[in-house]
Amino acid sequence: MSDKIICRCEEVLLSEIVEAMKTGAQTEKELKLKTRAGMGICQGRTCRPLLEQIISFYTNKKIPQASNLTFSIPVRPLSLSALAHTGKDYKNEN
Amino acid sequence: MEIADAVVIGGGVIGTSIAYRLAEDRNVILIEKGEVGSGTSGACDKAIFLQSKQPGFPVRLAKASKEIYENLQAELEEPIEFKKGGGMIVIEKEAHLDFMKEFVKKQYKAGIDVNLLDRKETLAIQPALSETIAGSTFSTEDAEVNPLLLSQAFAAAAKRRGASIQTYTEVTGIKTQDGKITGVQTNQGYIATELVINAAGPFASQIAEMAGVGLTIMPRRGVILISEKVEPMINGNILCSQYMASKHFTSKSEKNAPSYGIGLSLGQTESGNLLIGGSREFKGYDRKVEPHVLSAIAAHACRIAPALNKIKIIRSMVGFRPYTGDGLPIIDWAREVDGFVVAAGHEGDGIALAPITGKLVTGLVNNDSKSSDLLEPLKMDRLQVV
Ligand SMILES: Cc1cc2nc3c(=O)[nH]c(=O)nc-3n(C[C@H](O)[C@H](O)[C@H](O)COP(=O)(O)OP(=O)(O)OC[C@H]3O[C@@H](n4cnc5c(N)ncnc54)[C@H](O)[C@@H]3O)c2cc1C
């Protein structure tokens, strides 16, 4: 089997995901903590559905309707200064 | 039904550290409702600070823990990314200079190698900081560790000693008879045991209640911003003197203190992500962080470290520090029932204190007099409210 990139941001290969599952990882969160898949700049926007499929394939669990991985704000990458400017404290701080 | 010599409740850095030590000569079961390290221990910074601790007992406790860290990676035979990168407390305002000078003097007396640096010396170590800061205190003794790996490593090493680590299992009740612990009920079954260790961090009060034990530990919410991976730009870990003020002087209502208990904590992971914190708020277990808290953290960080302005934030992380009220954990037997140990309430220092906590709990249950010196100030009744 030729290997495939699952998480492009963190460059995680399918073989690494499968290896992590062999050593006990069962959920997206466990896979993330073991391989960093989903921890990159896009925060799993690309690899999340792939991970769900892989888990479903190897564990016979159904693909979840809503993702098991939590999304946290900001939902899109934002520069620190742009984030700073969104709040009322900005004036007090500067 | 299972049988265990000891049941540890909670699979964070504290519970796993305890399970590892107890498993040396006991048959241990650790119960965790989620995954190992999925609670506060997976939503925090990585700092092992000595110089930020209050001189006196808190420094002694942190030093004892740090000593264990020196050989921990080899002992556990697992990577934990322990590094002695040094730590800095930035003094932003001239107004904090006197207070920090006093603090350094006391720390030095307490045996911590910490130095007061002027602006130039500070910027030489941390070029990302603003030219307008007043100075800093710096210690080469401060270190860091990867908290995600730490819980995993303790759990793996505990397993090798024969402990059973049961994840996705929730403790729902604790059985007692004639004033003694007899067992733990989980949603997966019943475990007969005479010894329960409550290491449920910010949930320790709920667990204590199941055994009829009174315990007040409150969740003190903290938020951290996480950046994209960037080139190395931060050396070791950075706090600001405002953080020190927020941490140690909340009760003295400081005028002009920033909202939401904001104080800078800044570090960079091995992977290159920046961890930019943080806040200290009492908000129950509410994970929904108001946008103005995030922007306040960002504004504070931008001002102290303008080099971060353009860096992209990819997510935020919310954690609940287990708060006892005096900044120290409780490691003690419960008075109400025999066989129930509380080891929780490490607030913002649980990563730093995890190694010593495992040893102290073992010392406590083995009645080892070597531990009593460090256990005395961690007793439960010191906090009894009037
Ligand atoms: C923003 C932030 C930054 C921080 N930075 C640092 C730092 O740089 N250095 C440092 O030393 N400390 C830091 N801390 C503090 C540190 O994270 C905590 O002190 C530490 O993680 C507490 O560990 P714990 O094992 O007690 O709690 P937790 O990690 O929360 O573990 C308790 C576990 O108990 C489980 N549990 C609860 N109820 C049940 C039940 N009924 N049945 C089964 N399991 C249950 C939970 O799922 C949880 O996993 C920080 C904290 C925050 C929030």
Coordinates of C-alpha atoms and ligand atoms in Angstrom, one line a residue:
Chain A
M1 CA 0.0 0.0 0.0
S2 CA 1.4 3.4 -1.0
D3 CA 1.3 5.8 1.9
K4 CA -0.9 9.0 1.9
I5 CA -0.8 12.3 3.6
I6 CA -3.8 12.6 5.9
C7 CA -3.0 15.9 7.7
R8 CA -1.3 18.3 5.4
C9 CA -0.6 21.0 7.9
E10 CA 1.3 18.7 10.2
E11 CA 2.3 16.3 7.5
V12 CA 0.9 13.2 9.2
L13 CA 0.8 10.0 7.0
L14 CA -1.9 7.4 6.9
S15 CA 0.7 4.8 8.1
E16 CA 1.3 6.9 11.2
I17 CA -2.4 7.1 12.0
V18 CA -2.8 3.4 11.5
E19 CA 0.2 2.8 13.8
A20 CA -1.3 5.0 16.5
M21 CA -4.5 3.1 16.3
K22 CA -2.6 -0.2 16.6
T23 CA -1.1 1.1 19.9
G24 CA -4.4 1.9 21.4
A25 CA -5.8 5.2 20.0
Q26 CA -9.5 4.9 19.4
T27 CA -10.8 8.5 19.0
E28 CA -9.9 11.6 17.0
K29 CA -8.7 13.2 20.2
E30 CA -6.3 10.4 21.0
L31 CA -5.0 10.3 17.4
K32 CA -4.5 14.1 17.6
L33 CA -2.6 13.9 20.8
K34 CA -0.4 11.0 19.5
T35 CA 0.2 12.2 15.9
R36 CA -0.6 15.9 15.9
A37 CA -3.1 15.3 13.1
G38 CA -5.6 18.2 13.2
M39 CA -3.4 20.5 15.3
G40 CA -2.1 22.6 12.4
I41 CA -3.1 25.9 11.0
C42 CA -6.4 24.7 9.4
Q43 CA -7.3 23.0 12.7
G44 CA -8.6 19.8 11.1
R45 CA -10.7 21.4 8.4
T46 CA -9.2 19.1 5.8
C47 CA -8.3 16.0 7.8
R48 CA -11.2 15.8 10.1
P49 CA -13.5 13.9 7.7
L50 CA -10.6 11.6 6.7
L51 CA -9.8 10.8 10.3
E52 CA -13.5 10.0 11.0
Q53 CA -13.5 7.6 8.0
I54 CA -10.3 5.9 9.1
I55 CA -11.6 5.4 12.6
S56 CA -14.9 4.1 11.3
F57 CA -13.0 1.7 9.0
Y58 CA -10.8 0.3 11.8
T59 CA -13.2 0.3 14.7
N60 CA -16.5 -0.3 13.0
K61 CA -17.9 2.7 14.7
K62 CA -20.3 4.9 12.8
I63 CA -19.1 8.1 11.4
P64 CA -20.4 10.7 13.8
Q65 CA -23.0 13.3 12.7
A66 CA -21.3 16.1 14.5
S67 CA -17.6 16.0 15.0
N68 CA -16.0 14.6 18.2
L69 CA -13.2 17.2 18.0
T70 CA -14.1 20.5 19.5
F71 CA -13.8 23.7 17.5
S72 CA -12.5 26.7 19.5
I73 CA -12.6 30.3 18.8
P74 CA -11.2 31.9 16.7
V75 CA -12.8 29.8 14.0
R76 CA -10.4 31.3 11.4
P77 CA -6.7 32.2 12.0
L78 CA -6.5 35.8 13.1
S79 CA -3.4 37.8 13.8
L80 CA -2.8 38.6 17.5
S81 CA -3.1 42.4 16.9
A82 CA -6.4 42.0 15.0
L83 CA -7.7 39.9 17.8
A84 CA -6.6 42.6 20.3
H85 CA -8.4 45.3 18.3
T86 CA -11.8 43.5 18.6
G87 CA -12.1 44.3 22.3
K88 CA -12.9 47.4 24.3
D89 CA -9.9 46.8 26.5
Y90 CA -7.6 47.7 23.6
K91 CA -7.8 51.4 24.5
N92 CA -7.1 50.9 28.1
E93 CA -4.2 48.6 27.3
N94 CA -2.5 51.0 24.9
Chain B
M1 CA -16.9 -6.9 40.4
E2 CA -13.3 -6.0 40.6
I3 CA -11.0 -5.7 43.6
A4 CA -8.2 -3.2 44.1
D5 CA -5.8 -2.2 46.9
A6 CA -6.4 1.4 45.8
V7 CA -8.7 3.3 43.4
V8 CA -7.4 6.6 42.0
I9 CA -10.1 8.9 40.7
G10 CA -9.0 11.2 37.9
G11 CA -6.5 10.7 35.1
G12 CA -4.8 14.1 35.0
V13 CA -1.1 14.8 35.8
I14 CA -2.0 14.4 39.5
G15 CA -3.9 11.1 39.4
T16 CA -1.5 9.4 37.0
S17 CA 1.5 10.5 39.1
I18 CA -0.1 9.0 42.2
A19 CA -1.1 5.8 40.4
Y20 CA 2.4 5.3 39.2
R21 CA 3.9 5.6 42.7
L22 CA 1.2 3.5 44.4
A23 CA 1.5 0.8 41.8
E24 CA 5.0 0.0 43.0
D25 CA 3.6 -2.2 45.8
R26 CA -0.2 -2.1 45.3
N27 CA -2.8 -3.3 43.0
V28 CA -4.1 0.0 41.6
I29 CA -7.1 0.9 39.4
L30 CA -7.3 4.5 38.0
I31 CA -10.7 5.7 36.8
E32 CA -11.0 8.5 34.3
K33 CA -14.2 9.7 32.8
G34 CA -12.6 10.9 29.6
E35 CA -9.2 10.2 28.2
V36 CA -5.9 10.4 30.2
G37 CA -5.0 14.1 30.4
S38 CA -8.2 15.4 28.9
G39 CA -9.1 17.6 31.8
T40 CA -7.2 20.6 33.0
S41 CA -3.9 18.8 32.5
G42 CA -4.6 18.9 28.7
A43 CA -5.5 22.6 28.7
C44 CA -2.6 24.4 30.3
D45 CA 0.8 25.8 29.9
K46 CA 4.0 23.8 30.3
A47 CA 5.9 25.8 32.8
I48 CA 7.8 24.5 35.9
F49 CA 8.4 27.8 37.6
L50 CA 10.2 28.1 40.9
Q51 CA 10.7 31.8 41.0
S52 CA 7.0 32.6 40.8
K53 CA 6.2 30.7 44.0
Q54 CA 5.8 32.4 47.3
P55 CA 9.0 32.3 49.3
G56 CA 8.8 29.8 52.2
F57 CA 6.9 26.5 52.0
P58 CA 5.6 26.9 48.4
V59 CA 9.1 27.3 47.2
R60 CA 10.3 24.3 49.2
L61 CA 7.5 22.2 47.8
A62 CA 8.2 23.3 44.2
K63 CA 11.9 22.6 44.6
A64 CA 11.2 19.1 45.9
S65 CA 9.1 18.4 42.8
K66 CA 11.7 19.9 40.4
E67 CA 14.3 17.5 41.9
I68 CA 12.2 14.5 40.9
Y69 CA 11.8 16.1 37.4
E70 CA 15.6 16.0 36.9
N71 CA 15.5 12.2 36.4
L72 CA 11.8 11.6 35.5
Q73 CA 12.2 11.1 31.8
A74 CA 14.7 8.3 32.4
E75 CA 12.7 6.9 35.2
L76 CA 9.4 6.7 33.3
E77 CA 11.2 5.6 30.1
E78 CA 8.9 7.8 28.1
P79 CA 9.5 11.2 26.4
I80 CA 8.1 14.2 28.4
E81 CA 10.1 17.0 26.7
F82 CA 11.5 18.2 30.0
K83 CA 13.8 21.1 29.4
K84 CA 15.7 23.6 31.6
G85 CA 15.0 26.6 29.4
G86 CA 14.9 29.2 32.2
G87 CA 12.1 31.5 33.2
M88 CA 11.5 35.2 33.1
I89 CA 9.1 37.6 34.8
V90 CA 8.8 40.7 32.8
I91 CA 8.4 43.9 34.9
E92 CA 6.4 46.1 32.6
K93 CA 5.8 49.1 34.8
E94 CA 8.2 51.0 37.0
A95 CA 5.5 50.7 39.6
H96 CA 6.0 47.0 39.9
L97 CA 9.8 47.4 40.2
D98 CA 10.0 47.8 44.0
F99 CA 7.6 44.9 44.7
M100 CA 9.6 42.6 42.4
K101 CA 12.9 43.7 43.9
E102 CA 11.6 42.6 47.3
F103 CA 10.3 39.4 45.8
V104 CA 13.7 38.5 44.2
K105 CA 15.5 39.2 47.5
K106 CA 13.3 36.8 49.3
Q107 CA 13.6 34.2 46.6
Y108 CA 17.3 34.4 46.7
K109 CA 17.3 33.9 50.4
A110 CA 15.0 30.9 49.8
G111 CA 17.8 29.4 47.7
I112 CA 16.5 30.1 44.2
D113 CA 19.1 31.5 41.7
V114 CA 17.2 34.5 40.4
N115 CA 18.5 37.8 39.1
L116 CA 17.1 41.2 38.5
L117 CA 17.8 42.3 34.9
D118 CA 17.6 45.8 33.4
R119 CA 15.9 46.5 30.1
K120 CA 18.9 45.8 27.9
E121 CA 19.8 42.5 29.6
T122 CA 16.2 41.5 29.3
L123 CA 15.9 42.2 25.6
A124 CA 19.2 40.4 25.0
I125 CA 17.5 37.2 26.3
Q126 CA 14.0 37.9 24.9
P127 CA 14.2 40.1 21.8
A128 CA 10.5 39.7 21.2
L129 CA 9.7 42.0 24.1
S130 CA 8.8 45.7 24.0
E131 CA 11.5 48.3 24.3
T132 CA 9.4 50.1 26.9
I133 CA 9.5 47.4 29.6
A134 CA 11.2 48.3 32.9
G135 CA 13.2 45.1 33.3
S136 CA 12.7 41.5 34.4
T137 CA 13.7 38.8 36.8
F138 CA 15.4 35.8 35.3
S139 CA 16.1 32.3 36.7
T140 CA 18.0 29.5 35.0
E141 CA 16.3 27.1 37.4
D142 CA 12.9 27.4 35.8
A143 CA 12.0 24.6 33.5
E144 CA 9.3 23.2 31.3
V145 CA 7.6 19.9 30.3
N146 CA 5.0 18.8 27.8
P147 CA 1.9 18.3 30.1
L148 CA 0.1 16.1 27.5
L149 CA 3.1 13.7 27.3
L150 CA 3.5 13.9 31.1
S151 CA 0.1 12.4 32.0
Q152 CA 0.5 9.8 29.2
A153 CA 4.0 8.9 30.5
F154 CA 2.9 8.5 34.1
A155 CA -0.1 6.4 32.9
A156 CA 2.1 4.1 30.7
A157 CA 4.7 3.6 33.5
A158 CA 1.9 2.9 36.0
K159 CA 0.5 0.3 33.6
R160 CA 3.9 -1.3 33.3
R161 CA 3.8 -1.7 37.1
G162 CA 0.5 -3.5 36.8
A163 CA -2.0 -0.7 37.3
S164 CA -5.2 -0.8 35.4
I165 CA -6.0 2.5 33.7
Q166 CA -9.8 2.6 32.9
T167 CA -10.8 5.5 30.6
Y168 CA -14.3 6.5 29.6
T169 CA -15.4 5.3 33.0
E170 CA -17.1 7.7 35.3
V171 CA -17.3 7.4 39.1
T172 CA -20.9 7.7 40.1
G173 CA -20.8 6.8 43.8
I174 CA -18.6 5.8 46.7
K175 CA -19.7 3.2 49.2
T176 CA -18.9 3.4 52.9
Q177 CA -19.7 1.2 55.8
D178 CA -19.2 1.9 59.5
G179 CA -17.2 5.0 58.6
K180 CA -14.9 3.1 56.2
I181 CA -14.6 3.2 52.4
T182 CA -15.7 -0.1 51.0
G183 CA -15.9 0.5 47.2
V184 CA -16.3 2.7 44.2
Q185 CA -19.3 2.5 41.8
T186 CA -18.7 3.5 38.2
N187 CA -20.9 3.5 35.2
Q188 CA -19.0 0.3 34.1
G189 CA -19.3 -1.7 37.3
Y190 CA -18.3 -1.9 41.0
I191 CA -14.8 -2.0 42.5
A192 CA -14.3 -3.2 46.0
T193 CA -11.5 -1.3 47.8
E194 CA -10.6 0.2 51.1
L195 CA -8.5 3.0 49.8
V196 CA -9.7 5.8 47.4
I197 CA -7.6 8.7 46.2
N198 CA -9.5 11.7 45.1
A199 CA -7.5 13.3 42.3
A200 CA -10.3 14.7 40.3
G201 CA -8.8 18.2 40.1
P202 CA -11.6 20.8 39.6
F203 CA -14.2 18.1 40.2
A204 CA -12.7 17.0 43.5
S205 CA -15.6 18.5 45.6
Q206 CA -18.2 16.4 43.7
I207 CA -16.2 13.2 44.3
A208 CA -15.7 14.1 48.0
E209 CA -19.4 14.6 48.4
M210 CA -20.1 11.1 47.1
A211 CA -18.1 9.9 50.2
G212 CA -19.8 12.3 52.5
V213 CA -16.6 14.4 52.8
G214 CA -16.8 18.2 52.8
L215 CA -14.3 19.8 50.5
T216 CA -14.4 23.2 48.7
I217 CA -12.3 23.3 45.5
M218 CA -13.5 25.8 42.9
P219 CA -12.8 25.9 39.2
R220 CA -10.8 29.0 38.3
R221 CA -11.1 29.4 34.6
G222 CA -8.1 30.1 32.4
V223 CA -7.8 30.8 28.7
I224 CA -4.8 30.4 26.5
L225 CA -4.4 31.5 22.8
I226 CA -2.5 29.1 20.5
S227 CA -0.6 30.4 17.5
E228 CA 0.4 28.8 14.3
K229 CA 3.9 27.2 14.2
V230 CA 6.6 29.9 14.0
E231 CA 10.4 29.9 14.2
P232 CA 11.8 29.8 17.7
M233 CA 11.3 33.3 19.1
I234 CA 10.7 32.8 22.9
N235 CA 13.4 31.4 25.2
G236 CA 12.0 29.4 28.1
N237 CA 8.9 30.7 29.7
I238 CA 7.7 34.3 30.4
L239 CA 5.3 35.7 32.9
C240 CA 4.7 39.3 33.6
S241 CA 4.7 41.0 37.0
Q242 CA 1.0 41.6 36.5
Y243 CA 0.6 37.8 36.5
M244 CA 2.3 37.7 39.8
A245 CA 0.0 40.4 41.1
S246 CA -3.1 38.6 39.8
K247 CA -1.9 35.3 41.2
H248 CA -0.9 36.4 44.7
F249 CA -2.8 39.5 45.4
T250 CA -6.3 39.1 44.1
S251 CA -7.8 39.8 47.5
K252 CA -6.1 43.1 47.9
S253 CA -8.2 45.0 45.4
E254 CA -5.5 46.4 43.2
K255 CA -6.5 49.6 41.5
N256 CA -6.0 49.7 37.7
A257 CA -5.6 46.0 37.6
P258 CA -6.7 44.7 34.2
S259 CA -10.0 42.9 33.8
Y260 CA -10.6 39.1 33.9
G261 CA -7.4 38.5 36.0
I262 CA -5.3 38.9 32.9
G263 CA -1.5 38.4 33.2
L264 CA 0.9 37.4 30.5
S265 CA 2.2 33.8 30.3
L266 CA 4.1 33.1 27.2
G267 CA 6.0 30.1 25.9
Q268 CA 6.7 28.2 22.8
T269 CA 6.2 24.4 22.4
E270 CA 8.7 22.1 20.7
S271 CA 6.5 22.1 17.7
G272 CA 6.8 25.9 17.4
N273 CA 3.3 26.9 18.5
L274 CA 3.2 29.9 20.9
L275 CA 1.0 29.5 24.0
I276 CA -0.2 33.0 24.9
G277 CA -2.1 33.4 28.2
G278 CA -3.9 34.0 30.3
S279 CA -6.9 34.8 32.4
R280 CA -8.1 33.9 35.9
E281 CA -11.9 34.0 36.4
F282 CA -14.6 32.3 38.5
K283 CA -17.2 31.3 35.9
G284 CA -18.2 27.8 37.1
Y285 CA -17.5 25.2 34.5
D286 CA -18.5 27.4 31.6
R287 CA -16.3 26.7 28.5
K288 CA -17.8 29.4 26.4
V289 CA -15.3 32.2 26.6
E290 CA -16.6 35.7 25.9
P291 CA -14.7 37.3 22.9
H292 CA -13.7 40.2 25.0
V293 CA -11.6 38.0 27.3
L294 CA -9.7 36.7 24.2
S295 CA -9.1 40.2 22.9
A296 CA -8.0 41.4 26.3
I297 CA -5.4 38.6 26.5
A298 CA -4.3 39.5 22.9
A299 CA -4.0 43.2 23.7
H300 CA -2.0 42.5 26.8
A301 CA 0.4 40.2 25.0
C302 CA 0.8 42.6 22.0
R303 CA 1.8 45.4 24.3
I304 CA 4.5 43.4 26.2
A305 CA 5.7 41.5 23.1
P306 CA 5.0 43.6 20.0
A307 CA 6.9 41.0 17.9
L308 CA 3.9 38.8 18.2
N309 CA 1.5 41.3 16.5
K310 CA 1.4 39.6 13.1
I311 CA 1.4 36.0 14.4
K312 CA -1.7 34.1 13.6
I313 CA -3.8 32.7 16.4
I314 CA -5.3 29.3 15.3
R315 CA -7.3 28.4 18.4
S316 CA -7.9 29.0 22.1
M317 CA -7.9 26.6 25.0
V318 CA -9.9 26.6 28.2
G319 CA -8.9 25.0 31.4
F320 CA -10.2 25.0 35.0
R321 CA -7.6 25.4 37.7
P322 CA -8.6 23.6 40.9
Y323 CA -8.6 26.4 43.4
T324 CA -8.4 25.9 47.2
G325 CA -8.1 29.6 48.2
D326 CA -4.5 29.7 49.5
G327 CA -2.6 28.6 46.3
L328 CA -1.7 25.3 47.8
P329 CA -3.2 21.8 47.1
I330 CA -4.7 19.6 49.7
I331 CA -3.0 16.3 50.3
D332 CA -4.6 14.6 53.4
W333 CA -6.8 12.0 54.8
A334 CA -10.4 12.9 55.1
R335 CA -11.6 13.2 58.7
E336 CA -15.2 12.0 58.0
V337 CA -14.4 8.6 56.7
D338 CA -11.5 6.1 56.8
G339 CA -9.6 5.3 53.6
F340 CA -10.3 8.5 51.7
V341 CA -7.4 10.6 50.6
V342 CA -7.8 14.0 48.9
A343 CA -5.0 15.0 46.5
A344 CA -6.3 18.0 44.6
G345 CA -6.4 21.7 44.4
H346 CA -3.1 22.5 42.7
E347 CA -4.6 25.6 41.0
G348 CA -2.0 27.0 38.6
D349 CA 0.9 24.8 39.7
G350 CA -0.3 21.2 39.1
I351 CA 2.2 20.5 36.3
A352 CA 5.1 21.7 38.4
L353 CA 3.8 19.8 41.5
A354 CA 2.7 16.5 39.9
P355 CA 5.9 14.5 40.7
I356 CA 6.1 15.4 44.4
T357 CA 2.3 14.9 44.8
G358 CA 2.6 11.2 43.8
K359 CA 5.4 10.7 46.3
L360 CA 3.6 12.6 49.1
V361 CA 0.4 10.6 48.6
T362 CA 2.4 7.4 48.8
G363 CA 4.2 8.7 51.9
L364 CA 0.8 9.5 53.4
V365 CA -0.8 6.1 52.9
N366 CA 2.4 4.3 53.9
N367 CA 2.6 6.4 57.1
D368 CA 6.2 7.3 56.1
S369 CA 7.6 10.0 58.5
K370 CA 9.9 11.3 55.8
S371 CA 6.9 12.9 54.1
S372 CA 5.3 14.5 57.1
D373 CA 7.3 17.7 56.9
L374 CA 5.9 18.5 53.5
L375 CA 2.5 17.1 54.2
E376 CA 1.9 19.2 57.3
P377 CA 1.1 22.5 55.5
L378 CA -1.1 20.7 53.0
K379 CA -3.6 19.4 55.5
M380 CA -7.3 19.9 54.9
D381 CA -8.2 21.7 58.1
R382 CA -5.9 24.7 57.4
L383 CA -8.7 26.0 55.1
Q384 CA -11.6 25.5 57.4
V385 CA -13.6 28.7 57.1
V386 CA -14.7 30.6 60.1
Ligands
LIG1 C1 -4.7 28.2 31.5 C2 -3.9 27.4 32.5 C3 -2.5 27.4 32.5 C4 -1.8 26.6 33.3 N1 -0.4 26.6 33.3 C5 0.3 25.9 34.2 C6 1.7 25.9 34.1 O1 2.4 26.5 33.2 N2 2.4 25.2 35.0 C7 1.8 24.4 36.0 O2 2.4 23.8 36.8 N3 0.4 24.4 36.1 C8 -0.3 25.1 35.2 N4 -1.7 25.1 35.2 C9 -2.3 24.3 36.3 C10 -2.5 22.8 36.0 O3 -2.9 22.6 34.6 C11 -3.4 22.1 36.9 O4 -3.0 22.4 38.3 C12 -3.3 20.6 36.8 O5 -3.5 20.2 35.4 C13 -4.4 19.9 37.6 O6 -4.3 18.5 37.4 P1 -5.3 17.5 38.0 O7 -4.8 16.1 37.6 O8 -5.5 17.8 39.4 O9 -6.7 17.9 37.3 P2 -7.3 17.4 35.9 O10 -6.2 17.4 34.9 O11 -8.5 18.2 35.6 O12 -7.6 15.9 36.2 C14 -8.8 15.5 36.9 C15 -9.5 14.4 36.1 O13 -10.6 13.9 36.8 C16 -11.5 13.4 35.9 N5 -12.8 13.3 36.6 C17 -13.6 14.2 37.2 N6 -14.7 13.7 37.7 C18 -14.6 12.4 37.4 C19 -15.5 11.3 37.7 N7 -16.7 11.4 38.3 N8 -15.1 10.0 37.3 C20 -13.9 9.8 36.7 N9 -13.1 10.8 36.4 C21 -13.4 12.1 36.8 C22 -11.5 14.5 34.9 O14 -12.1 14.0 33.6 C23 -10.1 14.9 34.8 O15 -9.4 14.3 33.7 C24 -2.5 25.8 34.3 C25 -3.8 25.8 34.3 C26 -4.6 26.5 33.4 C27 -6.1 26.4 33.4

